[in-house]
Coordinates of C-alpha atoms in Angstrom, one line a residue:
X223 CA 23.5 -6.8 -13.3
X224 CA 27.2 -5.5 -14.0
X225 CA 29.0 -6.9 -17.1
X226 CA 25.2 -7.6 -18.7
X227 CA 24.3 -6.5 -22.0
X228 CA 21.0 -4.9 -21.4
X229 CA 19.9 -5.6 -24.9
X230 CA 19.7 -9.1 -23.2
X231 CA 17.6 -8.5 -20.4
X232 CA 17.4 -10.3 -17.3
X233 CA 13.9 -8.7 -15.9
X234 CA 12.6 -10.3 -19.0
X235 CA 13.9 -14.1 -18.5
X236 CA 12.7 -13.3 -14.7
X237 CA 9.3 -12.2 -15.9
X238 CA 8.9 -14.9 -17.7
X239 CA 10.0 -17.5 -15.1
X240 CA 6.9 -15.8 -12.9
X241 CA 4.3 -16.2 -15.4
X242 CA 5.3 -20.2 -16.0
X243 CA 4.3 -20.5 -12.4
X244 CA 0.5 -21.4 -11.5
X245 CA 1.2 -20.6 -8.1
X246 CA 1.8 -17.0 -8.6
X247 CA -0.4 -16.4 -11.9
X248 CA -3.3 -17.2 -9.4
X249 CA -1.9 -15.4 -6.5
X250 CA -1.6 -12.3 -8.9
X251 CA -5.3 -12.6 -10.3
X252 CA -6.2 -12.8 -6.5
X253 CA -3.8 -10.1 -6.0
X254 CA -5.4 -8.0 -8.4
X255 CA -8.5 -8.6 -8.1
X256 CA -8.7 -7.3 -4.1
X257 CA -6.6 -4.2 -5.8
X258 CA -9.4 -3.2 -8.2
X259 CA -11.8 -3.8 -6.0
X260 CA -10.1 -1.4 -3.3
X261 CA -9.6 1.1 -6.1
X262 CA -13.5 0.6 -6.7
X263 CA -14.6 1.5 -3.5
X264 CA -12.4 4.0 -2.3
X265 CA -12.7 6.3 -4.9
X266 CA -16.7 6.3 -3.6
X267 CA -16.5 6.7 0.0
X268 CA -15.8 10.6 0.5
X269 CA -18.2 11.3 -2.7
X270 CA -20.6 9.0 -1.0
X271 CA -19.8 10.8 2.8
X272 CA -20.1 13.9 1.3
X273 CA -23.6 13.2 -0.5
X274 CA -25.2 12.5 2.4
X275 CA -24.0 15.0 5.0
X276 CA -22.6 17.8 2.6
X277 CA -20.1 18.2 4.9
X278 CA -16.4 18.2 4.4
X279 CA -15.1 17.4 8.0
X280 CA -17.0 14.9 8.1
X281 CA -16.2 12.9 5.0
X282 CA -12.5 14.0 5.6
X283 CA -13.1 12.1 9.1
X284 CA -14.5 8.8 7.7
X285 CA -11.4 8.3 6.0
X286 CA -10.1 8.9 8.8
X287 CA -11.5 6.9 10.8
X288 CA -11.8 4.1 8.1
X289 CA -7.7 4.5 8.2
X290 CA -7.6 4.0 12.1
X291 CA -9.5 0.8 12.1
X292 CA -7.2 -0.3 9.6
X293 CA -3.5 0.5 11.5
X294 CA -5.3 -0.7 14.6
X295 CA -6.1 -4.4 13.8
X296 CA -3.0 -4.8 11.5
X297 CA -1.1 -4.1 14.8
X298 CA -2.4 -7.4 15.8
X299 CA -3.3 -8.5 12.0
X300 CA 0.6 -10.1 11.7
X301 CA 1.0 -11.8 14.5
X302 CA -2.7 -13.7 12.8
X303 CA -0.6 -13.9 9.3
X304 CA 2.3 -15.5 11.0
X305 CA 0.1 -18.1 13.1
X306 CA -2.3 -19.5 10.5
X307 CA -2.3 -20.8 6.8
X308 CA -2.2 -17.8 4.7
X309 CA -4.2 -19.0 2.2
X310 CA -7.1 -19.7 4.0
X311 CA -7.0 -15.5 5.8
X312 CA -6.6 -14.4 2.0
X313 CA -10.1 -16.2 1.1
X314 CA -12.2 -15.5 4.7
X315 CA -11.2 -11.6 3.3
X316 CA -12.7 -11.9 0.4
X317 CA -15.7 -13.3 2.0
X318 CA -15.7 -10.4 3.9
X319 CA -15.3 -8.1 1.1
X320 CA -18.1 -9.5 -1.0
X321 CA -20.8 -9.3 1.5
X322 CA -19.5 -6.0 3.2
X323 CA -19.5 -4.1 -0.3
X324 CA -22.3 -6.1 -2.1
X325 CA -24.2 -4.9 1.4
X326 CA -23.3 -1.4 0.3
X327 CA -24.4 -1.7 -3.1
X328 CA -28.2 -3.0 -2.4
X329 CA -28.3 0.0 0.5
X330 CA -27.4 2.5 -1.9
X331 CA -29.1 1.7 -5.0
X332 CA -32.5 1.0 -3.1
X333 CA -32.0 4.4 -1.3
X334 CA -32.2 3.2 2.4
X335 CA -28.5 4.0 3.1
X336 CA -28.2 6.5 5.6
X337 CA -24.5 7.8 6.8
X338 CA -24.5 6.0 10.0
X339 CA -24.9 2.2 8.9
X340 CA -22.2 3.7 5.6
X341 CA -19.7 4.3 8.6
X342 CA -20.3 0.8 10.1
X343 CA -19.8 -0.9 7.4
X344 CA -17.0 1.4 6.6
X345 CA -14.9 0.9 9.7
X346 CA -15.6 -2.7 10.3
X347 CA -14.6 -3.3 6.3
X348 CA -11.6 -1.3 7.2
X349 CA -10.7 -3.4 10.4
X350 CA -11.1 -6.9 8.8
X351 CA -8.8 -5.9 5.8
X352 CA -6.6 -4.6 8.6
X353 CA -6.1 -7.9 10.5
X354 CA -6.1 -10.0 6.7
X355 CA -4.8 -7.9 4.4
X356 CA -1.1 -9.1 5.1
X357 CA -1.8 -12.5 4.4
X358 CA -1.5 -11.9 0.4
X359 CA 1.7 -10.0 0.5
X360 CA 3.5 -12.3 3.8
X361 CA 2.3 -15.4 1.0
X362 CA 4.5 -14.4 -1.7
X363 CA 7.5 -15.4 0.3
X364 CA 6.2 -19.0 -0.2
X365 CA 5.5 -18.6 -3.7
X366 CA 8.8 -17.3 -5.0
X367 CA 12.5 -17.2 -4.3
X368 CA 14.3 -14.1 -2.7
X369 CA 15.9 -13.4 -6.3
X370 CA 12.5 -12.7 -8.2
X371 CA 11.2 -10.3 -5.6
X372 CA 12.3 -7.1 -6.7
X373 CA 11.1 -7.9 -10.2
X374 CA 7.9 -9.1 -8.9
X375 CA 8.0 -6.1 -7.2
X376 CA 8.0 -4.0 -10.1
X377 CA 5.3 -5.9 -12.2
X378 CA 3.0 -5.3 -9.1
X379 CA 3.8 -1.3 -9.4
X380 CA 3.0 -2.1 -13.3
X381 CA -0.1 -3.4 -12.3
X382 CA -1.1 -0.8 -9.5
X383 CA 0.1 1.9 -12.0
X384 CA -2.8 0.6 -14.6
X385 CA -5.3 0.1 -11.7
X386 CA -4.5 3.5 -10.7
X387 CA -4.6 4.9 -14.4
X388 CA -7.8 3.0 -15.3
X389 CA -9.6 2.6 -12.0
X390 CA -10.2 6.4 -10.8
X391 CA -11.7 7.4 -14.0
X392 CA -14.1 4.4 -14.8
X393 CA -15.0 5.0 -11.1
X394 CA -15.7 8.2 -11.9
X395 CA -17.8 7.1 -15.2
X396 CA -19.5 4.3 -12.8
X397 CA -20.4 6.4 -10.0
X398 CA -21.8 8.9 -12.2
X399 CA -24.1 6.5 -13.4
X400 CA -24.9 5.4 -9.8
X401 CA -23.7 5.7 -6.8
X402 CA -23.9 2.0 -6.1
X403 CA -22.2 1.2 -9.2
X404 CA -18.8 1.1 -8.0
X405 CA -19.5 -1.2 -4.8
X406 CA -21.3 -3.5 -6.9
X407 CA -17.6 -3.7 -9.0
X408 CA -15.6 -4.0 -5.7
X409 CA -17.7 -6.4 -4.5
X410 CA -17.7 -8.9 -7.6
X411 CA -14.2 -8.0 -7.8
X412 CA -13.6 -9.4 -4.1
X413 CA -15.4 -12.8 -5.0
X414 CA -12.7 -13.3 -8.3
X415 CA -9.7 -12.6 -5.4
X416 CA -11.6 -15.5 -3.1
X417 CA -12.0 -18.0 -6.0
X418 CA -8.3 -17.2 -7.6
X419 CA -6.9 -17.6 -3.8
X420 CA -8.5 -21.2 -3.7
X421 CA -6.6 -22.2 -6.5
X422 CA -3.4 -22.0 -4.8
X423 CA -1.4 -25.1 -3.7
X424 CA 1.4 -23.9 -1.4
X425 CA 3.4 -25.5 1.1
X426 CA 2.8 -22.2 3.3
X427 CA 5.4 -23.9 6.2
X428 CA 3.4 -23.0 8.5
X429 CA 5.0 -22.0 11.6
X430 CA 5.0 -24.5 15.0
X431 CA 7.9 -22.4 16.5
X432 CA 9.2 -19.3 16.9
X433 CA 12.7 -18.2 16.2
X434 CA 13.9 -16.4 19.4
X435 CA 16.8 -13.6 19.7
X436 CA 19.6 -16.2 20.4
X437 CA 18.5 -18.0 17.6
X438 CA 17.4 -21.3 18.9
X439 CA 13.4 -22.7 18.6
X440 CA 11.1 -23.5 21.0
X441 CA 7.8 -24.5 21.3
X442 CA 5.3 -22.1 19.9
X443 CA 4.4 -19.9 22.1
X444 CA 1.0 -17.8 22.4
X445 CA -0.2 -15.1 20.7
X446 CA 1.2 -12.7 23.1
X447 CA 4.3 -14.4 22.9
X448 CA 4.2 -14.0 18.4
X449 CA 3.0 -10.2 19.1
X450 CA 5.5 -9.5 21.5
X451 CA 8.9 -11.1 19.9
X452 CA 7.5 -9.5 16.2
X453 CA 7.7 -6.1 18.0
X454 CA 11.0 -6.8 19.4
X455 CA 12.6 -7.7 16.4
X456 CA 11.2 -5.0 15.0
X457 CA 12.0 -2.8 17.3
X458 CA 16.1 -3.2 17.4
X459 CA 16.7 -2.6 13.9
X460 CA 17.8 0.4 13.3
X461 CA 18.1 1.0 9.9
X462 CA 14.5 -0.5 9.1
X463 CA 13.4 1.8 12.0
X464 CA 14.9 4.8 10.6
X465 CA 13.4 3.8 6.8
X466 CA 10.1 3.4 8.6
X467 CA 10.9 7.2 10.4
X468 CA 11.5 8.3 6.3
X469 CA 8.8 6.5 5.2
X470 CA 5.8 8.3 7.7
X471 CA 7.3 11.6 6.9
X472 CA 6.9 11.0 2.5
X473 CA 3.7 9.1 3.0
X474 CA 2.2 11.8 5.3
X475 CA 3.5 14.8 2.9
X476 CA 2.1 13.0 0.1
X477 CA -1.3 11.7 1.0
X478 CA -2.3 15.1 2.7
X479 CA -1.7 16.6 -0.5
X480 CA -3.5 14.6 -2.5
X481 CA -6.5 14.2 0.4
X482 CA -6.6 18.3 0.3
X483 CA -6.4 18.0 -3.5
X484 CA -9.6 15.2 -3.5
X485 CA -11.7 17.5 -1.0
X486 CA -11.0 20.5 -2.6
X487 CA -12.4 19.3 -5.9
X488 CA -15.3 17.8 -4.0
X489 CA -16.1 20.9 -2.3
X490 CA -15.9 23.3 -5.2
X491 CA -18.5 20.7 -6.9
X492 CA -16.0 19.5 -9.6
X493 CA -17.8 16.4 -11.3
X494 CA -16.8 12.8 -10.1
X495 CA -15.2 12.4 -14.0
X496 CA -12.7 15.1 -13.4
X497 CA -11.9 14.1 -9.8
X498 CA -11.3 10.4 -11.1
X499 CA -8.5 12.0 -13.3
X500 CA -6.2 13.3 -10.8
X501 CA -5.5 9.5 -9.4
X502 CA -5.6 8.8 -13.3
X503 CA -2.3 11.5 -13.7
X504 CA -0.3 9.8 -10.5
X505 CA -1.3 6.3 -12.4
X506 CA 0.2 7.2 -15.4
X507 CA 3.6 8.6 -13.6
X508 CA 3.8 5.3 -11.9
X509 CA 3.0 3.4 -14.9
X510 CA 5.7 5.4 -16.8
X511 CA 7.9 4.5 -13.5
X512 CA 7.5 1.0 -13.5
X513 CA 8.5 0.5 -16.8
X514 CA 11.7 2.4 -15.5
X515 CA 12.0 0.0 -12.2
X516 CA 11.9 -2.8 -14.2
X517 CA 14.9 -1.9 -15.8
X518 CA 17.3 -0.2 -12.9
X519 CA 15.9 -1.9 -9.8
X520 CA 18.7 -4.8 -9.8
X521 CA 21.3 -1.9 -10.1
X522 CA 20.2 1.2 -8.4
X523 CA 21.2 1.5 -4.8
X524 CA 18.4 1.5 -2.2
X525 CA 20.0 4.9 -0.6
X526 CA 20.1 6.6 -3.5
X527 CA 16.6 5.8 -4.8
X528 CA 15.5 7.3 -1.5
X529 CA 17.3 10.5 -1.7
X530 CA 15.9 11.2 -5.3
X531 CA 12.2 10.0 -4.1
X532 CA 12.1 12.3 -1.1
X533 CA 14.0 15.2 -3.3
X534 CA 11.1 14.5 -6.1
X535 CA 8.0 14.6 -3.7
X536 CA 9.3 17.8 -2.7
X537 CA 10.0 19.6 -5.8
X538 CA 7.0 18.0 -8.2
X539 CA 4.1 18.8 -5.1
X540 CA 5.6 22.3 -4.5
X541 CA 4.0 23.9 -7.6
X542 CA 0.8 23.7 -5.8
X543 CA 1.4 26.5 -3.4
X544 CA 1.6 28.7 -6.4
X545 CA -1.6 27.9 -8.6
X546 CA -4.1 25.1 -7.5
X547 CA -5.8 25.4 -10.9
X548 CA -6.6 21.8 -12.0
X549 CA -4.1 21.6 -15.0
X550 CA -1.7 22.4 -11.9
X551 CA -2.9 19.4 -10.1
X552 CA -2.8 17.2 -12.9
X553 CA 0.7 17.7 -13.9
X554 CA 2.1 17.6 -10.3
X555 CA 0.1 14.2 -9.7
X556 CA 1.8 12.7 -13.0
X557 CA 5.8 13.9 -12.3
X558 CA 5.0 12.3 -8.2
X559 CA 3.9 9.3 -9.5
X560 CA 7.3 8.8 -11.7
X561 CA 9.9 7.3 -8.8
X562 CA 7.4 5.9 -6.5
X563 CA 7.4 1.9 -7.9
X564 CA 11.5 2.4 -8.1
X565 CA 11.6 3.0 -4.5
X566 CA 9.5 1.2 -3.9
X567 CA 10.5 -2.1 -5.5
X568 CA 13.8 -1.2 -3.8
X569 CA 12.5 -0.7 0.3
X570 CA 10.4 -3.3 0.3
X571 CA 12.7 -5.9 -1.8
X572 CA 15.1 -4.7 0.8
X573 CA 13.0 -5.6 3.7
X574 CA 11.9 -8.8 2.3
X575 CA 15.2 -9.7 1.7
X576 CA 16.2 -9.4 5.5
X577 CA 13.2 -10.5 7.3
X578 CA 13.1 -14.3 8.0
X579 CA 9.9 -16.2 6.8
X580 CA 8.1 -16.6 10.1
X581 CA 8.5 -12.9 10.9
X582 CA 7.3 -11.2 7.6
X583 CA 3.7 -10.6 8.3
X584 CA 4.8 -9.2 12.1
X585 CA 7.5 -7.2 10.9
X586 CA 5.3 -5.7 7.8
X587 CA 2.3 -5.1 10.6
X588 CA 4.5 -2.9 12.8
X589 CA 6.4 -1.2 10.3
X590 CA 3.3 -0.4 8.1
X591 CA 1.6 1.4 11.6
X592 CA 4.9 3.4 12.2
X593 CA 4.8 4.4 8.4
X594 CA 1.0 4.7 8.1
X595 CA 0.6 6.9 12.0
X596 CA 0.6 10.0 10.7
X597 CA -1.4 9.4 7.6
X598 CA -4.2 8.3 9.3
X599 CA -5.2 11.7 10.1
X600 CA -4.1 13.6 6.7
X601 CA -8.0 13.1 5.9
X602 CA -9.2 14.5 8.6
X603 CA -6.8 17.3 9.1
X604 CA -7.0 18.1 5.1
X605 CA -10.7 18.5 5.5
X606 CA -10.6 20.2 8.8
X607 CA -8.0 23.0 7.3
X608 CA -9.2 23.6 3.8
X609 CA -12.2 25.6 4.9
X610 CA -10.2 27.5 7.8
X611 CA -7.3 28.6 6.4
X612 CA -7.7 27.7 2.8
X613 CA -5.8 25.4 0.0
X614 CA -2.4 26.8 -0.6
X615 CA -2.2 27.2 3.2
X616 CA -3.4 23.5 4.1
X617 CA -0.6 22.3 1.3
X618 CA 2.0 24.2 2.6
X619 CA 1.5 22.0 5.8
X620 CA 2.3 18.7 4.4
X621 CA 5.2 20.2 2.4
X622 CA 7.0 21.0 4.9
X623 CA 6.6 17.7 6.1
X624 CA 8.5 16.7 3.0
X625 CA 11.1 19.8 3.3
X626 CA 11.7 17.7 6.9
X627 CA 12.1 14.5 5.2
X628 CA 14.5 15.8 2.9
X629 CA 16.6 17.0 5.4
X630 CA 16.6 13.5 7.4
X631 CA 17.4 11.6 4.5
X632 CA 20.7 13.7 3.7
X633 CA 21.3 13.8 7.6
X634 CA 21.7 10.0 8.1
X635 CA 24.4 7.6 6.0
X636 CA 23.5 4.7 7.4
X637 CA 20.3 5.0 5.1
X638 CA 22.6 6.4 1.9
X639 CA 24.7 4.2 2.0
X640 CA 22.1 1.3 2.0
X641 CA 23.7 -0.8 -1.5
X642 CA 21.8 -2.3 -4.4
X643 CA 20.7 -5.7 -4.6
X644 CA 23.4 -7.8 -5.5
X645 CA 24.9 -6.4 -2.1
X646 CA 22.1 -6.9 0.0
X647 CA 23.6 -9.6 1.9
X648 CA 26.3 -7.3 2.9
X649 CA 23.8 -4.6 4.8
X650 CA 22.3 -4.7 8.2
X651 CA 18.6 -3.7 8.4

């Protein structure tokens, strides 16, 4: 904050205020927890995919397909989040995720896994974390005030920065000591998420009305009703529709590079290990970064913060056209990874900011499909391209994506000119 000696620093007292609380040191564990245990397992799929059908297209598609699921049922998944306890969605997924992965696990290591039942249980994994995955996130809001979110924010990146640093690698080490080694980990790691989510004790307010467009409540109304008005809402803000427009274009750039990356090591027979190590590069630029939000996030501007992320995507992925030699890959991976949790922390404490209680799992379902659209298919068209036309020619796709984002971003004020925090209350979303 302005007029603050940062020698004196305020993320610390608010860090500290977070860990006094029970209610969020067990809704981080179970946080974290379901975060390792995603890390886990999707490192594993395309190596697994491509084990058993040596083809890229077709492990390029499962992710694919696995990403589809996802978008599709969180479409409906928060209008679910909004309508039930939260608490109780947070545990039934990580029932799911125990018995889906452990399931996995005893396929693969006794060798009766074949690549149809890996799909199922792929996709149907995919579509239950789709319509429950909110329910952690929409839960915070219950947990802690508005203030703390941007810092809570940040220690999240933190924590996603170490998963990401830690997790690829030992992935990599686990699965080269079995395949089934790393669902076995997911799947204990779901069970911790369950048992840490059971320790919560929340007054969740549970909705039994919904806030209509004149701003009065009525009765609750059905599901259609939730799905409909969620949708709406979202739907007439045009600066979180515009963010969301930003948003698709980065996250479509940036995951097709690093799908083409992934399946190019996989199809030039680099070891699991080395593959593990490019995720482990983009987890040490955000871990790098997060120590950097933690500091700036209460002051830097949420316009400005997305001018320098989309200007950095581009320029730090762009070396890859040149030379897609590994040391390349590496380096490009670690300087991306460097403003995401910033920008992050800033967007989505933005957005939390704005969004009223009862709306925050609708809202975050039909802004994460509009983000997420496009993505879905980077596997799928990263696998499909890399043998047709080549690597540098497959990346010079999603950069351009990027170059177009670039261009948006400079093009509209209403997104520059978005303030910092303390100003927050100022903006329209």
């Amino acid at each position: 904050m302005n007029g603050i000696d940062n020698s004196i620093s305020p993320a610390r007292a608010t860090h500290a205020s977070l860990w006094r609380n029970p209610q969020y040191r067990a809704w981080f564990t179970a946080d974290t927890a379901s975060a390792i245990g995603l890390a886990m397992k999707g490192f594993a799929i395309s190596l697994v995919a491509f084990s058993l059908t040596k083809s890229l297209p077709t492990a390029g598609w499962l992710t694919t397909a696995s990403l589809i699921a996802a978008q599709t049922a969180d479409v409906f998944g928060g209008t679910l989040v909004d309508r039930h306890r939260r608490k109780r969605l947070i545990i039934l997924n990580a029932i799911c995720g125990t018995v889906l992965w452990g399931a996995v696990f005893a396929l693969l290591a006794s060798g009766l896994l074949t690549f149809p039942m890996f799909a199922v249980v792929i996709v149907v994994a995919s579509t239950i974390n789709g319509l429950l995955g909110n329910a952690t996130n929409a839960m915070l809001r219950s947990i802690i005030p508005t203030s703390d979110y941007p810092k809570a924010q940040s220690l999240n990146q933190g924590r996603d920065s170490v998963i990401s640093l830690a997790g690829s690698p030992l992935g990599g080490v686990l699965y080269a000591f079995g395949a089934w080694v790393p669902f076995a980990v997911a799947s204990i790691m779901y069970a911790i998420a369950g048992i840490s989510a059971g320790m919560l004790h929340v007054d969740e307010h549970v909705r039994s009305a919904i806030r209509r467009d004149d701003g009065e409540r009525d009765a609750r109304g059905s599901f259609v009703d939730d799905f409909v008005a969620g949708w709406r809402w979202t739907l007439r803000r045009r600066t979180l529709m515009a963010m969301n427009a930003i948003a698709a274009l980065l996250n479509f750039g940036v995951n097709g590079i690093f799908e083409a990356v992934q399946l190019q090591l996989v199809g030039s027979g680099v070891d699991s290990v080395r593959i593990g190590f490019v995720s482990t590069a983009v987890g040490a630029g955000m871990l790098i970064g997060a120590v950097i939000a933690a500091r700036v996030c209460d002051r830097l501007a949420v316009g400005t913060g997305l001018v320098v992320m989309s200007v950095a995507a581009l320029a730090t992925l762009a070396p890859m056209i040149v030379s897609h030699a590994y040391p390349v890959m590496l380096v490009s991976s670690l300087l991306c990874g460097l403003p995401v949790p910033t920008i992050n922390a800033l967007l989505m404490g933005f957005i939390f900011a704005k969004v009223p209680t009862d709306m925050q799992g609708r809202v975050d379902s039909s802004s994460n499909l509009i983000c997420m659209l496009p993505t879905m298919f980077c596997s799928a068209i990263a696998g499909s391209l890399l043998p047709a036309i080549g690597f540098r020619a497959t990346v010079t796709l999603f950069l351009a994506a990027l170059a177009a984002n670039v261009a948006i971003v400079l093009a509209m004020p209403a997104v520059r000119s978005i303030p910092a925090a303390d100003h927050w209350n100022e903006a329209e979303l």
